[in-house]
Short mmCIF file of N, CA and C in Angstrom, two decimals:
data_model
loop_
_atom_site.label_atom_id
_atom_site.label_comp_id
_atom_site.label_asym_id
_atom_site.label_seq_id
_atom_site.Cartn_x
_atom_site.Cartn_y
_atom_site.Cartn_z
N MET B 1442 115.68 111.18 94.79
CA MET B 1442 115.69 109.79 95.07
C MET B 1442 115.58 109.12 93.66
N ARG B 1443 116.20 108.00 93.49
CA ARG B 1443 116.18 107.33 92.28
C ARG B 1443 114.95 106.49 92.14
N PRO B 1444 114.37 106.13 90.85
CA PRO B 1444 113.22 105.42 90.74
C PRO B 1444 113.42 104.01 91.27
N LEU B 1445 112.43 103.43 91.95
CA LEU B 1445 112.57 102.09 92.51
C LEU B 1445 111.57 101.09 91.91
N ALA B 1446 111.92 99.79 92.00
CA ALA B 1446 111.02 98.82 91.52
C ALA B 1446 110.38 98.10 92.71
N GLU B 1447 109.25 97.45 92.60
CA GLU B 1447 108.57 96.83 93.64
C GLU B 1447 109.44 95.76 94.30
N ALA B 1448 110.10 94.90 93.54
CA ALA B 1448 110.95 93.89 94.20
C ALA B 1448 112.07 94.43 95.01
N GLU B 1449 112.69 95.50 94.53
CA GLU B 1449 113.73 96.22 95.28
C GLU B 1449 113.16 96.71 96.66
N ILE B 1450 111.94 97.24 96.59
CA ILE B 1450 111.40 97.71 97.87
C ILE B 1450 111.13 96.59 98.78
N ARG B 1451 110.42 95.52 98.37
CA ARG B 1451 110.09 94.42 99.18
C ARG B 1451 111.29 93.78 99.83
N SER B 1452 112.40 93.67 99.11
CA SER B 1452 113.63 93.07 99.71
C SER B 1452 114.41 93.88 100.68
N SER B 1453 114.03 95.16 100.86
CA SER B 1453 114.84 96.01 101.64
C SER B 1453 114.20 96.40 102.98
N PHE B 1454 113.13 95.70 103.41
CA PHE B 1454 112.51 95.97 104.67
C PHE B 1454 113.43 95.43 105.78
N VAL B 1455 113.66 96.33 106.83
CA VAL B 1455 114.51 95.91 107.98
C VAL B 1455 113.78 95.63 109.23
N ASN B 1456 112.47 95.80 109.30
CA ASN B 1456 111.77 95.60 110.61
C ASN B 1456 110.60 94.67 110.36
N CYS B 1457 110.51 93.84 109.39
CA CYS B 1457 109.51 92.87 109.22
C CYS B 1457 110.03 91.61 108.50
N SER B 1458 109.36 90.52 108.65
CA SER B 1458 109.89 89.27 108.07
C SER B 1458 109.70 89.40 106.42
N LYS B 1459 110.41 88.42 105.77
CA LYS B 1459 110.27 88.34 104.34
C LYS B 1459 108.83 88.10 103.91
N GLY B 1460 108.15 87.25 104.68
CA GLY B 1460 106.73 86.92 104.42
C GLY B 1460 105.89 88.13 104.53
N GLU B 1461 106.13 88.83 105.61
CA GLU B 1461 105.34 90.14 105.81
C GLU B 1461 105.55 91.07 104.64
N ALA B 1462 106.82 91.27 104.23
CA ALA B 1462 107.28 92.24 103.21
C ALA B 1462 106.61 91.70 101.83
N LYS B 1463 106.56 90.42 101.64
CA LYS B 1463 105.95 89.91 100.39
C LYS B 1463 104.41 90.21 100.42
N ARG B 1464 103.73 90.27 101.49
CA ARG B 1464 102.29 90.45 101.51
C ARG B 1464 101.86 91.95 101.62
N LEU B 1465 102.78 92.83 101.96
CA LEU B 1465 102.28 94.23 102.22
C LEU B 1465 101.96 94.87 100.85
N PHE B 1466 101.22 95.91 101.06
CA PHE B 1466 100.77 96.73 99.82
C PHE B 1466 101.90 97.62 99.35
N VAL B 1467 102.23 97.60 98.09
CA VAL B 1467 103.22 98.52 97.54
C VAL B 1467 102.43 99.25 96.39
N PRO B 1468 102.60 100.57 96.33
CA PRO B 1468 101.90 101.29 95.27
C PRO B 1468 102.16 100.83 93.88
N ARG B 1469 101.13 100.80 93.10
CA ARG B 1469 101.21 100.35 91.68
C ARG B 1469 101.72 101.43 90.73
N ASP B 1470 101.73 102.74 91.17
CA ASP B 1470 102.06 103.83 90.41
C ASP B 1470 103.51 104.32 90.58
N LEU B 1471 104.45 103.41 90.88
CA LEU B 1471 105.81 103.74 91.08
C LEU B 1471 106.46 104.49 89.88
N ALA B 1472 106.09 104.10 88.71
CA ALA B 1472 106.63 104.87 87.59
C ALA B 1472 106.27 106.29 87.41
N GLU B 1473 105.05 106.64 87.95
CA GLU B 1473 104.46 107.97 87.89
C GLU B 1473 104.93 108.90 89.08
N ARG B 1474 105.70 108.35 90.08
CA ARG B 1474 106.06 109.14 91.25
C ARG B 1474 107.07 110.20 90.86
N PRO B 1475 107.02 111.42 91.49
CA PRO B 1475 107.99 112.44 91.17
C PRO B 1475 109.27 112.20 91.83
N TRP B 1476 110.04 111.22 91.33
CA TRP B 1476 111.29 110.78 92.01
C TRP B 1476 112.27 111.91 92.21
N ASP B 1477 112.37 112.80 91.43
CA ASP B 1477 113.44 113.90 91.55
C ASP B 1477 113.10 114.82 92.74
N ASP B 1478 111.85 114.83 93.16
CA ASP B 1478 111.42 115.67 94.29
C ASP B 1478 111.23 114.83 95.57
N LEU B 1479 111.63 113.61 95.58
CA LEU B 1479 111.45 112.77 96.81
C LEU B 1479 112.79 112.57 97.49
N ASP B 1480 112.76 112.78 98.77
CA ASP B 1480 113.92 112.44 99.62
C ASP B 1480 113.76 111.08 100.12
N PHE B 1481 112.48 110.58 100.23
CA PHE B 1481 112.18 109.16 100.58
C PHE B 1481 110.82 108.92 99.91
N LEU B 1482 110.54 107.68 99.74
CA LEU B 1482 109.25 107.12 99.26
C LEU B 1482 108.42 106.78 100.57
N GLY B 1483 107.17 107.35 100.65
CA GLY B 1483 106.32 107.03 101.74
C GLY B 1483 104.97 106.78 101.29
N TRP B 1484 104.22 105.87 101.78
CA TRP B 1484 102.84 105.70 101.38
C TRP B 1484 102.07 104.99 102.55
N ARG B 1485 100.78 105.13 102.47
CA ARG B 1485 99.86 104.47 103.42
C ARG B 1485 99.16 103.37 102.68
N ASP B 1486 98.76 102.33 103.41
CA ASP B 1486 98.13 101.13 102.88
C ASP B 1486 96.63 101.41 102.85
N PRO B 1487 96.00 101.59 101.61
CA PRO B 1487 94.60 101.79 101.57
C PRO B 1487 93.73 100.81 102.16
N GLY B 1488 94.22 99.54 102.12
CA GLY B 1488 93.38 98.45 102.74
C GLY B 1488 93.56 98.25 104.16
N ALA B 1489 94.59 98.95 104.80
CA ALA B 1489 94.87 98.78 106.18
C ALA B 1489 95.31 100.19 106.67
N PRO B 1490 94.33 101.09 107.09
CA PRO B 1490 94.66 102.42 107.33
C PRO B 1490 95.62 102.63 108.59
N ASP B 1491 95.84 101.61 109.36
CA ASP B 1491 96.80 101.78 110.39
C ASP B 1491 98.20 101.44 110.03
N ARG B 1492 98.48 101.25 108.70
CA ARG B 1492 99.84 100.96 108.29
C ARG B 1492 100.37 101.94 107.24
N GLY B 1493 101.67 102.24 107.40
CA GLY B 1493 102.40 103.14 106.47
C GLY B 1493 103.81 102.52 106.19
N TYR B 1494 104.46 103.10 105.19
CA TYR B 1494 105.79 102.54 104.86
C TYR B 1494 106.70 103.68 104.39
N VAL B 1495 107.98 103.55 104.67
CA VAL B 1495 108.98 104.59 104.27
C VAL B 1495 110.13 103.84 103.71
N VAL B 1496 110.59 104.28 102.50
CA VAL B 1496 111.76 103.73 101.83
C VAL B 1496 112.80 104.77 101.54
N THR B 1497 114.06 104.60 101.94
CA THR B 1497 115.14 105.61 101.69
C THR B 1497 116.40 104.90 101.50
N GLU B 1498 117.40 105.67 101.02
CA GLU B 1498 118.71 105.17 100.87
C GLU B 1498 119.52 105.55 102.10
N ARG B 1499 120.22 104.68 102.68
CA ARG B 1499 121.04 104.85 103.88
C ARG B 1499 122.38 104.22 103.73
N ASP B 1500 123.44 104.91 103.79
CA ASP B 1500 124.77 104.38 103.67
C ASP B 1500 124.88 103.56 102.41
N GLY B 1501 124.35 104.18 101.35
CA GLY B 1501 124.56 103.37 100.08
C GLY B 1501 123.60 102.29 99.77
N ARG B 1502 122.74 101.91 100.67
CA ARG B 1502 121.81 100.77 100.45
C ARG B 1502 120.34 101.26 100.74
N LEU B 1503 119.47 100.50 100.17
CA LEU B 1503 118.05 100.79 100.25
C LEU B 1503 117.50 100.25 101.61
N VAL B 1504 116.72 101.07 102.35
CA VAL B 1504 116.17 100.68 103.68
C VAL B 1504 114.70 101.00 103.66
N SER B 1505 113.91 99.98 103.91
CA SER B 1505 112.37 100.18 104.07
C SER B 1505 112.02 99.89 105.44
N VAL B 1506 111.00 100.62 105.91
CA VAL B 1506 110.49 100.52 107.27
C VAL B 1506 109.03 100.44 107.21
N ALA B 1507 108.49 99.50 107.95
CA ALA B 1507 106.93 99.37 108.12
C ALA B 1507 106.63 100.14 109.42
N LEU B 1508 105.53 100.96 109.22
CA LEU B 1508 105.10 101.85 110.36
C LEU B 1508 103.67 101.46 110.74
N ARG B 1509 103.35 101.71 111.98
CA ARG B 1509 102.01 101.51 112.60
C ARG B 1509 101.46 102.82 113.00
N LEU B 1510 100.17 103.03 112.90
CA LEU B 1510 99.47 104.30 113.34
C LEU B 1510 98.37 103.85 114.23
N PRO B 1511 98.13 104.77 115.31
CA PRO B 1511 97.07 104.49 116.19
C PRO B 1511 95.70 104.56 115.48
N SER B 1512 94.68 103.83 115.93
CA SER B 1512 93.41 103.87 115.39
C SER B 1512 92.53 105.07 115.72
N SER B 1513 92.90 105.79 116.81
CA SER B 1513 92.08 106.99 117.20
C SER B 1513 92.54 108.18 116.35
N GLN B 1514 91.62 109.05 116.09
CA GLN B 1514 91.90 110.24 115.34
C GLN B 1514 91.81 111.43 116.24
N ARG B 1515 92.49 112.51 115.85
CA ARG B 1515 92.41 113.76 116.58
C ARG B 1515 91.29 114.61 116.14
N GLY B 1516 90.93 115.50 116.89
CA GLY B 1516 89.87 116.53 116.56
C GLY B 1516 90.29 117.38 115.37
N VAL B 1517 89.39 117.93 114.74
CA VAL B 1517 89.58 118.80 113.51
C VAL B 1517 90.30 120.13 113.93
N LEU B 1518 89.98 120.64 115.13
CA LEU B 1518 90.58 121.87 115.49
C LEU B 1518 92.04 121.76 116.09
N HIS B 1519 92.44 120.51 116.26
CA HIS B 1519 93.83 120.28 116.76
C HIS B 1519 94.88 120.45 115.68
N SER B 1520 95.99 121.09 115.95
CA SER B 1520 97.10 121.24 114.92
C SER B 1520 98.28 120.50 115.57
N SER B 1521 99.06 119.91 114.68
CA SER B 1521 100.30 119.24 115.03
C SER B 1521 101.28 119.51 113.98
N MET B 1522 102.56 119.27 114.36
CA MET B 1522 103.74 119.43 113.46
C MET B 1522 104.48 118.16 113.20
N CYS B 1523 104.76 117.96 111.92
CA CYS B 1523 105.62 116.75 111.57
C CYS B 1523 107.01 116.85 112.09
N SER B 1524 107.49 115.84 112.67
CA SER B 1524 108.92 115.93 113.23
C SER B 1524 109.98 115.70 112.12
N LEU B 1525 109.57 115.38 110.91
CA LEU B 1525 110.57 115.28 109.82
C LEU B 1525 110.75 116.68 108.99
N CYS B 1526 109.57 117.12 108.55
CA CYS B 1526 109.60 118.25 107.66
C CYS B 1526 109.20 119.53 108.24
N LEU B 1527 108.67 119.47 109.58
CA LEU B 1527 108.19 120.61 110.30
C LEU B 1527 106.95 121.32 109.67
N THR B 1528 106.20 120.55 108.96
CA THR B 1528 104.89 121.08 108.39
C THR B 1528 103.83 120.90 109.43
N THR B 1529 103.08 122.00 109.57
CA THR B 1529 101.92 121.95 110.47
C THR B 1529 100.67 121.50 109.82
N HIS B 1530 99.86 120.64 110.43
CA HIS B 1530 98.67 120.11 109.87
C HIS B 1530 97.52 120.27 110.88
N ARG B 1531 96.28 120.41 110.48
CA ARG B 1531 95.20 120.43 111.35
C ARG B 1531 94.61 118.97 111.34
N GLY B 1532 93.83 118.75 112.42
CA GLY B 1532 93.09 117.41 112.50
C GLY B 1532 94.02 116.25 112.47
N ASP B 1533 93.74 115.30 111.54
CA ASP B 1533 94.56 114.09 111.57
C ASP B 1533 95.67 114.08 110.42
N GLY B 1534 96.22 115.31 110.13
CA GLY B 1534 97.19 115.48 109.08
C GLY B 1534 98.48 114.97 109.59
N VAL B 1535 98.74 114.95 110.95
CA VAL B 1535 99.93 114.33 111.47
C VAL B 1535 99.49 113.20 112.40
N ALA B 1536 100.26 112.15 112.27
CA ALA B 1536 99.97 110.97 113.17
C ALA B 1536 101.26 110.41 113.84
N LEU B 1537 101.00 109.93 115.05
CA LEU B 1537 102.12 109.17 115.67
C LEU B 1537 102.31 107.77 114.95
N MET B 1538 103.45 107.66 114.34
CA MET B 1538 103.74 106.36 113.62
C MET B 1538 104.88 105.74 114.41
N THR B 1539 104.62 104.35 114.58
CA THR B 1539 105.64 103.60 115.30
C THR B 1539 106.22 102.58 114.38
N ALA B 1540 107.40 102.14 114.60
CA ALA B 1540 108.08 101.17 113.83
C ALA B 1540 108.80 100.14 114.69
N ARG B 1541 108.49 98.91 114.42
CA ARG B 1541 109.22 97.90 115.20
C ARG B 1541 110.73 98.05 114.91
N LYS B 1542 111.63 97.85 115.97
CA LYS B 1542 113.03 98.02 115.76
C LYS B 1542 113.57 96.88 114.92
N ALA B 1543 114.74 97.11 114.35
CA ALA B 1543 115.29 96.06 113.48
C ALA B 1543 115.98 95.04 114.39
N GLY B 1544 116.05 93.76 113.84
CA GLY B 1544 116.72 92.72 114.57
C GLY B 1544 116.00 92.17 115.68
N ALA B 1545 116.84 91.69 116.69
CA ALA B 1545 116.32 90.96 117.93
C ALA B 1545 115.37 91.89 118.72
N ALA B 1546 115.74 93.15 118.85
CA ALA B 1546 114.98 94.06 119.70
C ALA B 1546 113.51 94.14 119.11
N GLY B 1547 113.41 94.14 117.82
CA GLY B 1547 112.11 94.24 117.13
C GLY B 1547 111.27 92.95 117.39
N ARG B 1548 112.07 91.89 117.32
CA ARG B 1548 111.36 90.49 117.49
C ARG B 1548 110.89 90.35 119.01
N GLU B 1549 111.50 91.13 119.87
CA GLU B 1549 111.08 91.14 121.25
C GLU B 1549 109.95 92.16 121.58
N GLY B 1550 109.57 92.94 120.61
CA GLY B 1550 108.49 93.85 120.70
C GLY B 1550 108.84 95.31 120.89
N HIS B 1551 110.14 95.59 120.86
CA HIS B 1551 110.51 96.96 120.97
C HIS B 1551 110.35 97.84 119.73
N SER B 1552 109.87 99.03 119.96
CA SER B 1552 109.59 100.00 118.84
C SER B 1552 109.98 101.43 119.13
N VAL B 1553 109.99 102.24 118.12
CA VAL B 1553 110.27 103.71 118.22
C VAL B 1553 109.13 104.42 117.58
N GLY B 1554 108.94 105.65 117.84
CA GLY B 1554 107.78 106.35 117.14
C GLY B 1554 108.18 107.81 116.95
N ALA B 1555 107.44 108.49 116.04
CA ALA B 1555 107.58 109.80 115.70
C ALA B 1555 106.27 110.42 115.17
N TYR B 1556 106.09 111.71 115.29
CA TYR B 1556 104.88 112.29 114.70
C TYR B 1556 105.35 112.66 113.23
N LEU B 1557 104.58 112.16 112.21
CA LEU B 1557 104.95 112.29 110.86
C LEU B 1557 103.64 112.72 110.10
N CYS B 1558 103.87 113.39 108.94
CA CYS B 1558 102.80 113.77 108.10
C CYS B 1558 102.01 112.42 107.77
N ALA B 1559 100.79 112.44 108.00
CA ALA B 1559 99.92 111.29 107.88
C ALA B 1559 99.94 110.64 106.45
N ASP B 1560 100.22 111.43 105.45
CA ASP B 1560 100.24 110.94 104.07
C ASP B 1560 101.70 110.69 103.59
N LEU B 1561 102.68 110.97 104.59
CA LEU B 1561 104.13 110.72 104.32
C LEU B 1561 104.64 111.46 103.01
N ALA B 1562 104.15 112.61 102.81
CA ALA B 1562 104.45 113.43 101.62
C ALA B 1562 105.44 114.58 102.00
N CYS B 1563 106.27 114.28 103.08
CA CYS B 1563 107.13 115.41 103.55
C CYS B 1563 107.97 116.07 102.59
N SER B 1564 108.47 115.37 101.59
CA SER B 1564 109.38 115.92 100.54
C SER B 1564 108.64 116.93 99.70
N LEU B 1565 107.27 116.64 99.35
CA LEU B 1565 106.52 117.52 98.55
C LEU B 1565 106.21 118.77 99.33
N TYR B 1566 105.85 118.67 100.60
CA TYR B 1566 105.51 119.79 101.43
C TYR B 1566 106.72 120.75 101.57
N VAL B 1567 107.90 120.21 101.70
CA VAL B 1567 109.10 121.04 101.95
C VAL B 1567 109.33 121.79 100.62
N ARG B 1568 109.14 121.19 99.52
CA ARG B 1568 109.44 121.87 98.17
C ARG B 1568 108.22 122.73 97.65
N GLY B 1569 107.08 122.80 98.48
CA GLY B 1569 106.01 123.57 97.97
C GLY B 1569 105.17 122.84 96.99
N ARG B 1570 105.31 121.64 96.71
CA ARG B 1570 104.68 120.94 95.55
C ARG B 1570 103.41 120.40 96.05
N LYS B 1571 103.17 120.42 97.40
CA LYS B 1571 101.91 120.03 98.01
C LYS B 1571 101.63 120.94 99.23
N LEU B 1572 100.38 121.34 99.37
CA LEU B 1572 100.04 122.25 100.47
C LEU B 1572 99.21 121.49 101.46
N PRO B 1573 99.53 121.65 102.76
CA PRO B 1573 98.67 120.92 103.74
C PRO B 1573 97.33 121.56 103.92
N ALA B 1574 96.30 120.82 104.05
CA ALA B 1574 94.88 121.29 104.22
C ALA B 1574 94.79 121.92 105.60
N GLY B 1575 94.47 123.26 105.58
CA GLY B 1575 94.17 123.84 106.91
C GLY B 1575 95.45 124.09 107.78
N GLY B 1576 96.58 123.71 107.40
CA GLY B 1576 97.85 123.88 108.09
C GLY B 1576 98.74 124.82 107.41
N GLY B 1577 100.03 124.61 107.45
CA GLY B 1577 100.90 125.39 106.75
C GLY B 1577 102.35 125.14 107.02
N ARG B 1578 103.18 125.81 106.29
CA ARG B 1578 104.62 125.74 106.60
C ARG B 1578 105.03 127.11 107.15
N LEU B 1579 105.81 127.08 108.19
CA LEU B 1579 106.25 128.31 108.88
C LEU B 1579 107.26 129.01 107.81
N GLN B 1580 107.26 130.29 107.95
CA GLN B 1580 108.21 131.09 107.16
C GLN B 1580 109.58 130.91 107.86
N GLU B 1581 110.62 130.56 107.09
CA GLU B 1581 111.91 130.19 107.71
C GLU B 1581 112.97 131.02 106.86
N SER B 1582 114.05 131.24 107.58
CA SER B 1582 115.10 131.96 107.01
C SER B 1582 116.13 130.96 106.32
N LEU B 1583 115.89 129.57 106.48
CA LEU B 1583 116.72 128.58 105.86
C LEU B 1583 116.35 128.54 104.33
N THR B 1584 117.35 128.27 103.52
CA THR B 1584 117.14 128.01 102.08
C THR B 1584 116.37 126.70 101.94
N LEU B 1585 115.92 126.54 100.71
CA LEU B 1585 115.11 125.37 100.42
C LEU B 1585 116.09 124.14 100.58
N GLN B 1586 117.35 124.18 100.15
CA GLN B 1586 118.32 123.11 100.28
C GLN B 1586 118.57 122.81 101.77
N GLU B 1587 118.63 123.80 102.64
CA GLU B 1587 118.90 123.64 104.00
C GLU B 1587 117.65 122.97 104.69
N GLN B 1588 116.45 123.24 104.21
CA GLN B 1588 115.25 122.61 104.72
C GLN B 1588 115.16 121.17 104.29
N ILE B 1589 115.54 120.88 103.00
CA ILE B 1589 115.64 119.51 102.53
C ILE B 1589 116.72 118.71 103.32
N ASP B 1590 117.86 119.34 103.58
CA ASP B 1590 118.92 118.63 104.31
C ASP B 1590 118.41 118.31 105.74
N ARG B 1591 117.72 119.31 106.38
CA ARG B 1591 117.17 119.03 107.73
C ARG B 1591 116.09 117.96 107.66
N THR B 1592 115.27 117.85 106.67
CA THR B 1592 114.28 116.78 106.64
C THR B 1592 114.97 115.45 106.48
N ARG B 1593 115.94 115.32 105.59
CA ARG B 1593 116.83 114.11 105.52
C ARG B 1593 117.47 113.74 106.79
N GLY B 1594 118.00 114.76 107.43
CA GLY B 1594 118.76 114.52 108.81
C GLY B 1594 117.73 114.03 109.85
N ASN B 1595 116.49 114.59 109.78
CA ASN B 1595 115.56 114.12 110.83
C ASN B 1595 115.11 112.69 110.51
N LEU B 1596 114.99 112.25 109.25
CA LEU B 1596 114.67 110.95 108.87
C LEU B 1596 115.81 110.07 109.27
N ALA B 1597 117.06 110.46 109.11
CA ALA B 1597 118.25 109.62 109.41
C ALA B 1597 118.29 109.41 110.88
N ALA B 1598 117.92 110.43 111.74
CA ALA B 1598 117.88 110.30 113.18
C ALA B 1598 116.82 109.31 113.61
N PHE B 1599 115.66 109.35 112.94
CA PHE B 1599 114.65 108.32 113.25
C PHE B 1599 115.10 106.96 112.94
N LEU B 1600 115.70 106.77 111.81
CA LEU B 1600 116.17 105.34 111.45
C LEU B 1600 117.31 104.95 112.31
N ASP B 1601 118.12 105.88 112.82
CA ASP B 1601 119.20 105.44 113.81
C ASP B 1601 118.52 104.80 115.05
N LYS B 1602 117.41 105.26 115.37
CA LYS B 1602 116.76 104.75 116.65
C LYS B 1602 116.25 103.29 116.31
N LEU B 1603 115.99 102.87 115.12
CA LEU B 1603 115.60 101.57 114.75
C LEU B 1603 116.76 100.47 115.11
N TYR B 1604 117.92 100.96 115.00
CA TYR B 1604 119.09 100.12 115.21
C TYR B 1604 119.74 100.17 116.52
N ALA B 1605 119.31 101.14 117.36
CA ALA B 1605 119.84 101.35 118.69
C ALA B 1605 119.39 100.37 119.72
#
């Protein structure tokens, strides 16, 4: 992924108003992010633990999505798998995240959801640059590039649901 600026990110949200996009938390360490290893930029809002954000390129343009997480946490012994990168986490390492749909459907309250890595670091898990606490990655016969392509495809399928 190419390096992004805060203004670029704020102007690309598809499922919240311009005012909401202006007020939401954007990481201050954008210059230090490992851009070459990211298929998308994802982060959680430290001031609002029930919010997360994903930014990716889609059809040649930047698309940002605001996500919501439930307030309840899972038990430490429970394991779950991320639907994007297929990394297994224990406890609250995977969370159901919902996104308001784009356009009129979103304004009417329609949303879609998926189980995602709670820290939104899927790209780093796939590449082995980050290891899940107490979980793991399954041994696969796919090459690293095939795993990266699958993760990107899973993200694209989730984004397709925002426009359906």
